[in-house]
GROMACS .gro file of C-alpha atoms in nm:
model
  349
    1UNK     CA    1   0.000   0.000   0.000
    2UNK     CA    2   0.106   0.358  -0.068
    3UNK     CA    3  -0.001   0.697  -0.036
    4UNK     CA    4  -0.235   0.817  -0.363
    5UNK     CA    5  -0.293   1.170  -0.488
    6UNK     CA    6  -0.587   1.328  -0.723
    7UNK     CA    7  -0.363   1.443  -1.021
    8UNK     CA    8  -0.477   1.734  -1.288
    9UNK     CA    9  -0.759   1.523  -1.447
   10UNK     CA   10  -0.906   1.428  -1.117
   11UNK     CA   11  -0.791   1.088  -1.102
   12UNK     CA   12  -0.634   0.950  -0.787
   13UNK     CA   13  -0.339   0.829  -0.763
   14UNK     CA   14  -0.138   0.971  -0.471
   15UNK     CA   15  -0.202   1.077  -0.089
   16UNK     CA   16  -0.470   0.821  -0.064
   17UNK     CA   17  -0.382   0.417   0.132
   18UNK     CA   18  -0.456   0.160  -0.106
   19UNK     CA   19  -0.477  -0.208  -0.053
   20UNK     CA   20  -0.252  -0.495  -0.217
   21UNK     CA   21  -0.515  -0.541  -0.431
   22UNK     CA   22  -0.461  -0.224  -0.604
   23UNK     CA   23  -0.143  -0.309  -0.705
   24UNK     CA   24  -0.216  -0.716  -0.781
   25UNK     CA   25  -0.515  -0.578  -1.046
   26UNK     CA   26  -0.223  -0.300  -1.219
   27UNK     CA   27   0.029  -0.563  -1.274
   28UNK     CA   28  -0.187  -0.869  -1.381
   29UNK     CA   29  -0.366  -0.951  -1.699
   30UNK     CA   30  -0.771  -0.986  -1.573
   31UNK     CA   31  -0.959  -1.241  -1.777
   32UNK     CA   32  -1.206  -0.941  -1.928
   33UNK     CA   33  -0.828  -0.739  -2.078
   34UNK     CA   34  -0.673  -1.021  -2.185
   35UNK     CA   35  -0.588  -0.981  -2.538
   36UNK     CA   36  -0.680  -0.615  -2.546
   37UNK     CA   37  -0.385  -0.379  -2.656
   38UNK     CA   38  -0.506  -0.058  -2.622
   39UNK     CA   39  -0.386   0.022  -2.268
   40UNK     CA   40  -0.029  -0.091  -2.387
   41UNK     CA   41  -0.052   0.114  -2.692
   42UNK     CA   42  -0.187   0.408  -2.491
   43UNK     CA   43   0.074   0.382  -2.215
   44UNK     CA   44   0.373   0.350  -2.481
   45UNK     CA   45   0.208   0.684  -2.590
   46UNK     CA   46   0.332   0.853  -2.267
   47UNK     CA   47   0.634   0.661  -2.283
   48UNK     CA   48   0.943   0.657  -2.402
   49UNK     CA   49   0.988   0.377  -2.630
   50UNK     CA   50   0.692   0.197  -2.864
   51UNK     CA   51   0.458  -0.054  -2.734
   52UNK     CA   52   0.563  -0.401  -2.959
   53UNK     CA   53   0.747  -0.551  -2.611
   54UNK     CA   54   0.463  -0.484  -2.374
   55UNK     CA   55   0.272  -0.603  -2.632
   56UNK     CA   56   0.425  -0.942  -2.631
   57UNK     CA   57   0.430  -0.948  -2.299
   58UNK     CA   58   0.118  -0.871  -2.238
   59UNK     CA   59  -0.018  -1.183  -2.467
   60UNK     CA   60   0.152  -1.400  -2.266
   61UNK     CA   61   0.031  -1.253  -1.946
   62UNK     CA   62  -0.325  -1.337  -2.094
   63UNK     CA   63  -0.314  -1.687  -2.098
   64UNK     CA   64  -0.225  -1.666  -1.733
   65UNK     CA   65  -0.515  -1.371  -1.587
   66UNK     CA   66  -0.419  -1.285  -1.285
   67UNK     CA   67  -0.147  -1.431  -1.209
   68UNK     CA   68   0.220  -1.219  -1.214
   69UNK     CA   69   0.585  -1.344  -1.258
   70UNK     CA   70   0.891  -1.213  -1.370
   71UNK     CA   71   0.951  -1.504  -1.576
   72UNK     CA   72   0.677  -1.386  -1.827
   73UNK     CA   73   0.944  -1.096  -1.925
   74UNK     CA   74   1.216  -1.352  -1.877
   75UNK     CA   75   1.098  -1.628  -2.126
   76UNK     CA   76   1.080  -1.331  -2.367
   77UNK     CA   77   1.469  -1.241  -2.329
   78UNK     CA   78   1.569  -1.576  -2.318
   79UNK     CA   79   1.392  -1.627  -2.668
   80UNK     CA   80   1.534  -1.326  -2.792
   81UNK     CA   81   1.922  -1.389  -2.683
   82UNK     CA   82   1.882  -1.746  -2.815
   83UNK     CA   83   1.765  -1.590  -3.158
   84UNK     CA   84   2.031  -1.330  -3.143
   85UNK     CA   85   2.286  -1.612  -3.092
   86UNK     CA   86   2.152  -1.795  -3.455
   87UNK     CA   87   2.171  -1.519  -3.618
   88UNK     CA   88   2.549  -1.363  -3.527
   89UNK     CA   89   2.649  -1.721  -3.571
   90UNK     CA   90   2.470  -1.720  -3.949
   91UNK     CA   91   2.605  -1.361  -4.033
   92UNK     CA   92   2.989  -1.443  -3.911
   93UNK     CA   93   2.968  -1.749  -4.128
   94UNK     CA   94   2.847  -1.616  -4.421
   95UNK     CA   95   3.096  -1.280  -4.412
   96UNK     CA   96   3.385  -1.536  -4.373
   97UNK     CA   97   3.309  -1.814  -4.509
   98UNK     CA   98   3.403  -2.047  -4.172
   99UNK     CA   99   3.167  -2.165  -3.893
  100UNK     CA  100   3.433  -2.143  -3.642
  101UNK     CA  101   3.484  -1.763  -3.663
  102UNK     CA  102   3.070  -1.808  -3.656
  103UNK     CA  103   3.156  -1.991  -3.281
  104UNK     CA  104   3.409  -1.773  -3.169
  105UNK     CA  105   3.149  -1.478  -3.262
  106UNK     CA  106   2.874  -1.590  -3.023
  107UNK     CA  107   3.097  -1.734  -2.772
  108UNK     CA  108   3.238  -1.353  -2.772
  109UNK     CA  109   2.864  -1.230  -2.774
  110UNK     CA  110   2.729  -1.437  -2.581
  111UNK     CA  111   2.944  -1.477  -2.200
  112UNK     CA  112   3.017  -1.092  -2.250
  113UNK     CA  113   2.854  -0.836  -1.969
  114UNK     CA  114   2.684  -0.647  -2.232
  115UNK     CA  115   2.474  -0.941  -2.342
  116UNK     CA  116   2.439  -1.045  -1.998
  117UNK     CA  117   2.323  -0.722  -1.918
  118UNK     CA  118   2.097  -0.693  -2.200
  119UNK     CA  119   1.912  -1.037  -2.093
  120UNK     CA  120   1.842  -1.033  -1.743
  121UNK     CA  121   1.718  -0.657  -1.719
  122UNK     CA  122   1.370  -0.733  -1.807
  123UNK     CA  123   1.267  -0.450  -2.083
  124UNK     CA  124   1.289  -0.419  -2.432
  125UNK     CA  125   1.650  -0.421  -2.531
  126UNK     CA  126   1.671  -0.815  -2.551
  127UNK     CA  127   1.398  -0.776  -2.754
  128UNK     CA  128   1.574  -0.486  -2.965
  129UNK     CA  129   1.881  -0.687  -3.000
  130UNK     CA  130   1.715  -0.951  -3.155
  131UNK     CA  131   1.594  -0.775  -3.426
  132UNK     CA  132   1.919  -0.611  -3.527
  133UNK     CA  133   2.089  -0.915  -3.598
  134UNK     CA  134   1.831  -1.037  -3.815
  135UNK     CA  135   1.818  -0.711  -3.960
  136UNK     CA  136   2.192  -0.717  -4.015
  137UNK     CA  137   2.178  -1.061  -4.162
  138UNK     CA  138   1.914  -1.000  -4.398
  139UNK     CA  139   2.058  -0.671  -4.527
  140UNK     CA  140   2.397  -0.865  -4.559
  141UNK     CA  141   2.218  -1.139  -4.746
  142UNK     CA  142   2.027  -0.920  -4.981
  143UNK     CA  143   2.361  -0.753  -5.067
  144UNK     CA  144   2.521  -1.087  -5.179
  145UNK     CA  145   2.243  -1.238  -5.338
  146UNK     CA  146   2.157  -0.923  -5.531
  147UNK     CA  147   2.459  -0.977  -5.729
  148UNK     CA  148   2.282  -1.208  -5.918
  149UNK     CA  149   1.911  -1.203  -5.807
  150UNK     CA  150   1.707  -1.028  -5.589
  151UNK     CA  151   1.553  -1.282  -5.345
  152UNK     CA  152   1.215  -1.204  -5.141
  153UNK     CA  153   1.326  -1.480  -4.918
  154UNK     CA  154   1.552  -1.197  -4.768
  155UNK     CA  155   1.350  -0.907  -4.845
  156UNK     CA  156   1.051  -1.015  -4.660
  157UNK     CA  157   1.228  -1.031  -4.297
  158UNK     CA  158   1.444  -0.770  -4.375
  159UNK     CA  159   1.076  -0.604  -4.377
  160UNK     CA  160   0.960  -0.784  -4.056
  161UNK     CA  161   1.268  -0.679  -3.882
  162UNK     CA  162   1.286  -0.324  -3.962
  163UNK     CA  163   0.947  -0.288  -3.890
  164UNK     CA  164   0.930  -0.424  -3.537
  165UNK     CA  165   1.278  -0.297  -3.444
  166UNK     CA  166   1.104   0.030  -3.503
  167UNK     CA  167   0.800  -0.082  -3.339
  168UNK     CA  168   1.036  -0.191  -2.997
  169UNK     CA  169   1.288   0.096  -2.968
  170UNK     CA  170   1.348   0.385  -3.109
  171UNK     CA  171   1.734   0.351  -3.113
  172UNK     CA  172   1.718   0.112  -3.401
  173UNK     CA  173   1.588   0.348  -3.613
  174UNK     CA  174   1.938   0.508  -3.605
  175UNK     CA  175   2.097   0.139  -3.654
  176UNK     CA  176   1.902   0.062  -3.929
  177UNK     CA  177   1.944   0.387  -4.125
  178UNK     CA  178   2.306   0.418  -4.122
  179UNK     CA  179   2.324   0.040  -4.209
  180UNK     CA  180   2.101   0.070  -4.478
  181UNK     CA  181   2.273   0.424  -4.600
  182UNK     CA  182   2.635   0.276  -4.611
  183UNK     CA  183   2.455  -0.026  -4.837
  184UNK     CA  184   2.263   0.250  -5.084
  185UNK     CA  185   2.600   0.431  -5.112
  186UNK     CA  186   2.781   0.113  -5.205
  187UNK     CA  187   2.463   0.030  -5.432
  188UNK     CA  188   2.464   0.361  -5.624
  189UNK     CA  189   2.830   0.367  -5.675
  190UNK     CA  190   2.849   0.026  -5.804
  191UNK     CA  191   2.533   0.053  -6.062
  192UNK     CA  192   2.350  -0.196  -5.867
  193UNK     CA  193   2.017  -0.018  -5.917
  194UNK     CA  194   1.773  -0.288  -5.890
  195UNK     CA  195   1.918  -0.371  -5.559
  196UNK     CA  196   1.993   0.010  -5.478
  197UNK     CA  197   1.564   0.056  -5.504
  198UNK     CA  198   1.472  -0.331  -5.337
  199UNK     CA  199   1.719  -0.272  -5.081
  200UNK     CA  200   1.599   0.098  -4.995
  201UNK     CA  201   1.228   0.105  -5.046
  202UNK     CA  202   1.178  -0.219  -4.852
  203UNK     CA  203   1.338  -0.030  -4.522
  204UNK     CA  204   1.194   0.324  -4.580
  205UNK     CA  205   0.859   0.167  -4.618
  206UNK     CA  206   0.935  -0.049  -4.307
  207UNK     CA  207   1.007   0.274  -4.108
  208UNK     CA  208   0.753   0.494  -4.238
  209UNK     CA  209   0.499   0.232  -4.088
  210UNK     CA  210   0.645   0.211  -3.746
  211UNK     CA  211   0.657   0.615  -3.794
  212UNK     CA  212   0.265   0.609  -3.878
  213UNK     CA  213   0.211   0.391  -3.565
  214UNK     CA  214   0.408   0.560  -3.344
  215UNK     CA  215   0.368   0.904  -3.445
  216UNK     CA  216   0.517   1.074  -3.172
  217UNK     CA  217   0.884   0.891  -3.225
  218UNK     CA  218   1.024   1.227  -3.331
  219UNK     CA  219   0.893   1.398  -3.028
  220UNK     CA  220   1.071   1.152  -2.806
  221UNK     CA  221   1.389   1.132  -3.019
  222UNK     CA  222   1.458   1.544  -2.978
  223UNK     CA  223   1.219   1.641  -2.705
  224UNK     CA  224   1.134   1.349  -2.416
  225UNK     CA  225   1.452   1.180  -2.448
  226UNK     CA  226   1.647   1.483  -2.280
  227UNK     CA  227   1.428   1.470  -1.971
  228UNK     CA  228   1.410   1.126  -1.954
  229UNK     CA  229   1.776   1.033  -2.001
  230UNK     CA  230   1.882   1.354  -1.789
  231UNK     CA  231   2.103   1.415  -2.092
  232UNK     CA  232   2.053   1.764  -1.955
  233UNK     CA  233   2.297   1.710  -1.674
  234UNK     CA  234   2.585   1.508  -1.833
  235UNK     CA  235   2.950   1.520  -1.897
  236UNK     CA  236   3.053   1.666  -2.202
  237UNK     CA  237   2.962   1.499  -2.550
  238UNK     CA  238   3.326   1.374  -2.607
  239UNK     CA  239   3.331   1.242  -2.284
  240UNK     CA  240   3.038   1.087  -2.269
  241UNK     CA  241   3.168   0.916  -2.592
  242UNK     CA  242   3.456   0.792  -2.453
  243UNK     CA  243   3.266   0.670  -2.167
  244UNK     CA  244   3.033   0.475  -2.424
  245UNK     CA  245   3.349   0.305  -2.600
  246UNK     CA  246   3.514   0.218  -2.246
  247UNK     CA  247   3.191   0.045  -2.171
  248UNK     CA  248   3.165  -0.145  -2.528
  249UNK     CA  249   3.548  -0.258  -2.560
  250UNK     CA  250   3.485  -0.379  -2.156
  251UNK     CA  251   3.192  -0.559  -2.167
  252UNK     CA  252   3.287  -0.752  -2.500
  253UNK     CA  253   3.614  -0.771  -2.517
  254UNK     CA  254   3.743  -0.723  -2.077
  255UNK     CA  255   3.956  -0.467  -2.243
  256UNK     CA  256   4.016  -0.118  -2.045
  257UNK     CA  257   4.022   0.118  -2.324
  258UNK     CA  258   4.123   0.485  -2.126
  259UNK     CA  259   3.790   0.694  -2.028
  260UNK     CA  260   4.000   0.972  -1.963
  261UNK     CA  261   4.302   1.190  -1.986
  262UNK     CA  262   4.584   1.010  -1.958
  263UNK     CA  263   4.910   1.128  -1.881
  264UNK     CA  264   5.130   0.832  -1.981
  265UNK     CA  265   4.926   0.810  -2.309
  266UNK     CA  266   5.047   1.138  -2.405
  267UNK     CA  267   5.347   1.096  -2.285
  268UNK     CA  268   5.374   0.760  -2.524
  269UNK     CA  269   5.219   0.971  -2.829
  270UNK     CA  270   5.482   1.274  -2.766
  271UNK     CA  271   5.767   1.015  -2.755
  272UNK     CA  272   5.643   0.866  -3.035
  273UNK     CA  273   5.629   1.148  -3.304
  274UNK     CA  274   5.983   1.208  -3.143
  275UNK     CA  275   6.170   0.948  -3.255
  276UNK     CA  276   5.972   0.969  -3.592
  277UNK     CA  277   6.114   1.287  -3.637
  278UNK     CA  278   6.479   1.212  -3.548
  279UNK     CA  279   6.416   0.902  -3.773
  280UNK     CA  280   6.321   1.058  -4.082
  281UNK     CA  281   6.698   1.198  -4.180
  282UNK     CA  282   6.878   0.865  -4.119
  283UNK     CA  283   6.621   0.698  -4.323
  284UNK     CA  284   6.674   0.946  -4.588
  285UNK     CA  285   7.096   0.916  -4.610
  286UNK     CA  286   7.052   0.533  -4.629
  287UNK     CA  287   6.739   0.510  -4.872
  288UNK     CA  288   7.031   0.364  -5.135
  289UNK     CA  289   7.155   0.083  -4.944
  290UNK     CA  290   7.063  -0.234  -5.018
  291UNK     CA  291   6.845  -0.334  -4.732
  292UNK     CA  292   6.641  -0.056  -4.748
  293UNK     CA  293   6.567  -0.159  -5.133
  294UNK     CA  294   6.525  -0.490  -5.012
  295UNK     CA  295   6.262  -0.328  -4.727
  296UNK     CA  296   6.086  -0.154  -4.949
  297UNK     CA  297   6.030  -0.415  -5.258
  298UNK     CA  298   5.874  -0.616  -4.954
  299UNK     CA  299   5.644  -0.383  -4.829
  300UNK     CA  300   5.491  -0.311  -5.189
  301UNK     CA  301   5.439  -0.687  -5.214
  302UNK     CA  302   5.312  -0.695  -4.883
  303UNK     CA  303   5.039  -0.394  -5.027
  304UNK     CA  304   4.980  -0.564  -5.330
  305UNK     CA  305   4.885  -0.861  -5.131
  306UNK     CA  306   4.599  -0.630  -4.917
  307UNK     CA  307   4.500  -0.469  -5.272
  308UNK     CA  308   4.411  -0.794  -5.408
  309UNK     CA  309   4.242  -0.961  -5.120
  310UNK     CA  310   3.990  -0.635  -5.116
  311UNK     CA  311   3.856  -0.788  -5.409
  312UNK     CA  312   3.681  -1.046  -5.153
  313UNK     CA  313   3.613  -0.743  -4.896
  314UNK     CA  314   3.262  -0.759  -4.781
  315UNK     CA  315   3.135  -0.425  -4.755
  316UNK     CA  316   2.911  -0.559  -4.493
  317UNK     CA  317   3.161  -0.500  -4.268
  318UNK     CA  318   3.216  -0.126  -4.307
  319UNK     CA  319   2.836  -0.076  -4.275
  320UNK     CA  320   2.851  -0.235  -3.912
  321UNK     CA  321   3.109  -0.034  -3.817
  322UNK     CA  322   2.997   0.303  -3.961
  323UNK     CA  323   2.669   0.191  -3.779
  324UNK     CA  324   2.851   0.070  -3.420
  325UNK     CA  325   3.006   0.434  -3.477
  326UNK     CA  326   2.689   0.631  -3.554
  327UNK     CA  327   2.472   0.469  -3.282
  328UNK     CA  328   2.712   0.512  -2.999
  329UNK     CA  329   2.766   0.930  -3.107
  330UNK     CA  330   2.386   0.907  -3.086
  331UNK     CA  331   2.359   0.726  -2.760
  332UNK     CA  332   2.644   0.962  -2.586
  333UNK     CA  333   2.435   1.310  -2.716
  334UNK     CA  334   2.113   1.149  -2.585
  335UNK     CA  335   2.149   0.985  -2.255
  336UNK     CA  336   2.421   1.043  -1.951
  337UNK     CA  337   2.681   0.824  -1.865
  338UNK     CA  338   2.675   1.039  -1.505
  339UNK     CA  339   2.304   0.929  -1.393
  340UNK     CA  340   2.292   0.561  -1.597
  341UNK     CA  341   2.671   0.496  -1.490
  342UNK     CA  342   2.716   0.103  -1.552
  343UNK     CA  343   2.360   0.067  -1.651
  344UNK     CA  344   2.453   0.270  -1.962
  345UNK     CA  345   2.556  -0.058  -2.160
  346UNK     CA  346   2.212  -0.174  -2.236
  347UNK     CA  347   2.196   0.113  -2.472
  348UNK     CA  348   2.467   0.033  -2.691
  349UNK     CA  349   2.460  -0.362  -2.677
   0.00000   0.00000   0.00000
């Protein structure tokens, strides 16, 4: 029981006792709302972040009125991390071509803190997570198979995905665009048109209906978010960002990348352009002798070698990165690393 007031529209809520009961009936599914959405709709309204996750939770809540447990929210992360796992395991494989770096990839993924993180706090990010790595596989798949022939077998769920990630968090609308951008580029500049247009129109149209749903995303995105993150009272951008990149590099990889000025760093950076400098005369008085020639003739073979072998590149890879880049900028102008502290990972993994 708490205490229950009457707010602006005359419903109470605060300054007034309330039984157990109260709080049983606001957390439970009864039998006459089960199956109805439009509380979960409304609420997401007010909210944050878009409804699809209490939606889903709230349909398996209904086959159980009245009764709560955390394990309703649970099942749902469990499903989504074991999803997740398929799918970085599928896109690994297929960018190079061997199912152990596939393994290694989940096994990474998978006993990290960030994922760990990301499963057992019971929201939407497990959820989220889930559908940016089929999102990433499909728009990987669509731009290898488009070399030949545009499949719908990848189109469709490259639909599906966009279109719920949307519909779960706003967050992967920035994912999904600069994914999806750094393909269109690649697309245009290659003269893949037909792909360039399937590729494209399939996500914008994905979006736009997530955007029709949810009309009040770009209220949120510029608006809400600052209040609700307390981006207002934050560290400054760049270090924010730096905080962001500490927390991906030691969640995934238990590698402390430096959050902050560093004094031996510099130090190594100022001795370093040092004995550049003092280098670059001696290298120039011996750039005759034999072993330098011999150096050198090596080194062009050695970038021959890296010219040739881009001719298997997968540009996959730099649209991950450019979006791993983008979303984490976003993240560390739009939420505080000050008030979230370690919490702050679940927006990034």
């Amino acid at each position: 029981s708490g205490t229950l007031e009457v707010d602006k529209n005359g419903n109470t809520t605060f300054n007034q006792w309330h039984s157990s009961v109260v709080f049983k009936d606001y957390i439970t599914v009864e039998k006459e709302h089960r199956f109805a959405y439009s509380a979960n709709i409304r609420n997401a309204a007010n909210d944050l972040n878009p409804p699809f996750q209490y939606m889903v939770l709230h349909t398996i809540s209904s086959f159980f009125p009245g009764v709560f447990s955390w394990y309703f929210c649970f099942a749902i992360n469990i499903v989504a991390f074991v999803v997740s796992q398929i799918f970085i395991f599928k896109l690994t494989g297929k960018i190079t071509g061997n199912d152990l770096a596939g393994i290694a990839a989940i096994v990474l993924y998978g006993f990290g803190v960030g994922a760990m993180a990301v499963t057992i706090f019971m929201r939407i990010y497990a959820l989220a997570v889930m559908f940016v790595a089929v999102f990433a596989y499909c728009s990987h798949m669509v731009y290898e198979t488009g070399k030949e022939k545009i499949k719908l077998k990848y189109l469709i769920p490259l639909f599906v995905s966009c279109f719920l990630g949307a519909y779960t968090l706003h967050v992967f609308l920035m994912v999904a665009f600069v994914i999806t951008l750094c393909f269109e580029v690649y697309y245009l500049f290659t003269k893949k048109f037909k792909v360039f247009f399937a590729h494209g129109l399939t996500c914008l149209f994905a979006a736009l209906l997530s955007l029709a749903l949810v009309p009040n995303t770009f209220k949120h995105v510029g608006g809400i978010n600052e209040e609700h993150s307390f981006s207002s009272v934050s560290y400054p951008f760049f270090y924010d960002l730096r905080l962001y990149l500490y927390s991906l590099t030691k969640d995934l990889f238990g590698i402390h990348v430096i959050s902050y000025p560093n004094v031996y760093f510099v130090s190594f950076l100022v001795i370093l352009l040092f004995i550049c400098i003092m280098l670059t005369p001696i290298v120039f008085l011996v750039r005759r002798e034999a072993w330098i020639v011999k150096f050198k003739d090596k080194l062009k073979e050695k970038v021959k070698k890296v010219i040739d072998a881009r001719k298997g590149f997968k540009f996959t890879l730099i649209a991950f990165f450019m979006a791993i880049v983008g979303t984490t900028c976003v993240v560390a102008k739009w939420t505080s690393y000050f008030y979230m502290k370690d919490y702050s990972n679940r927006y990034i993994f």
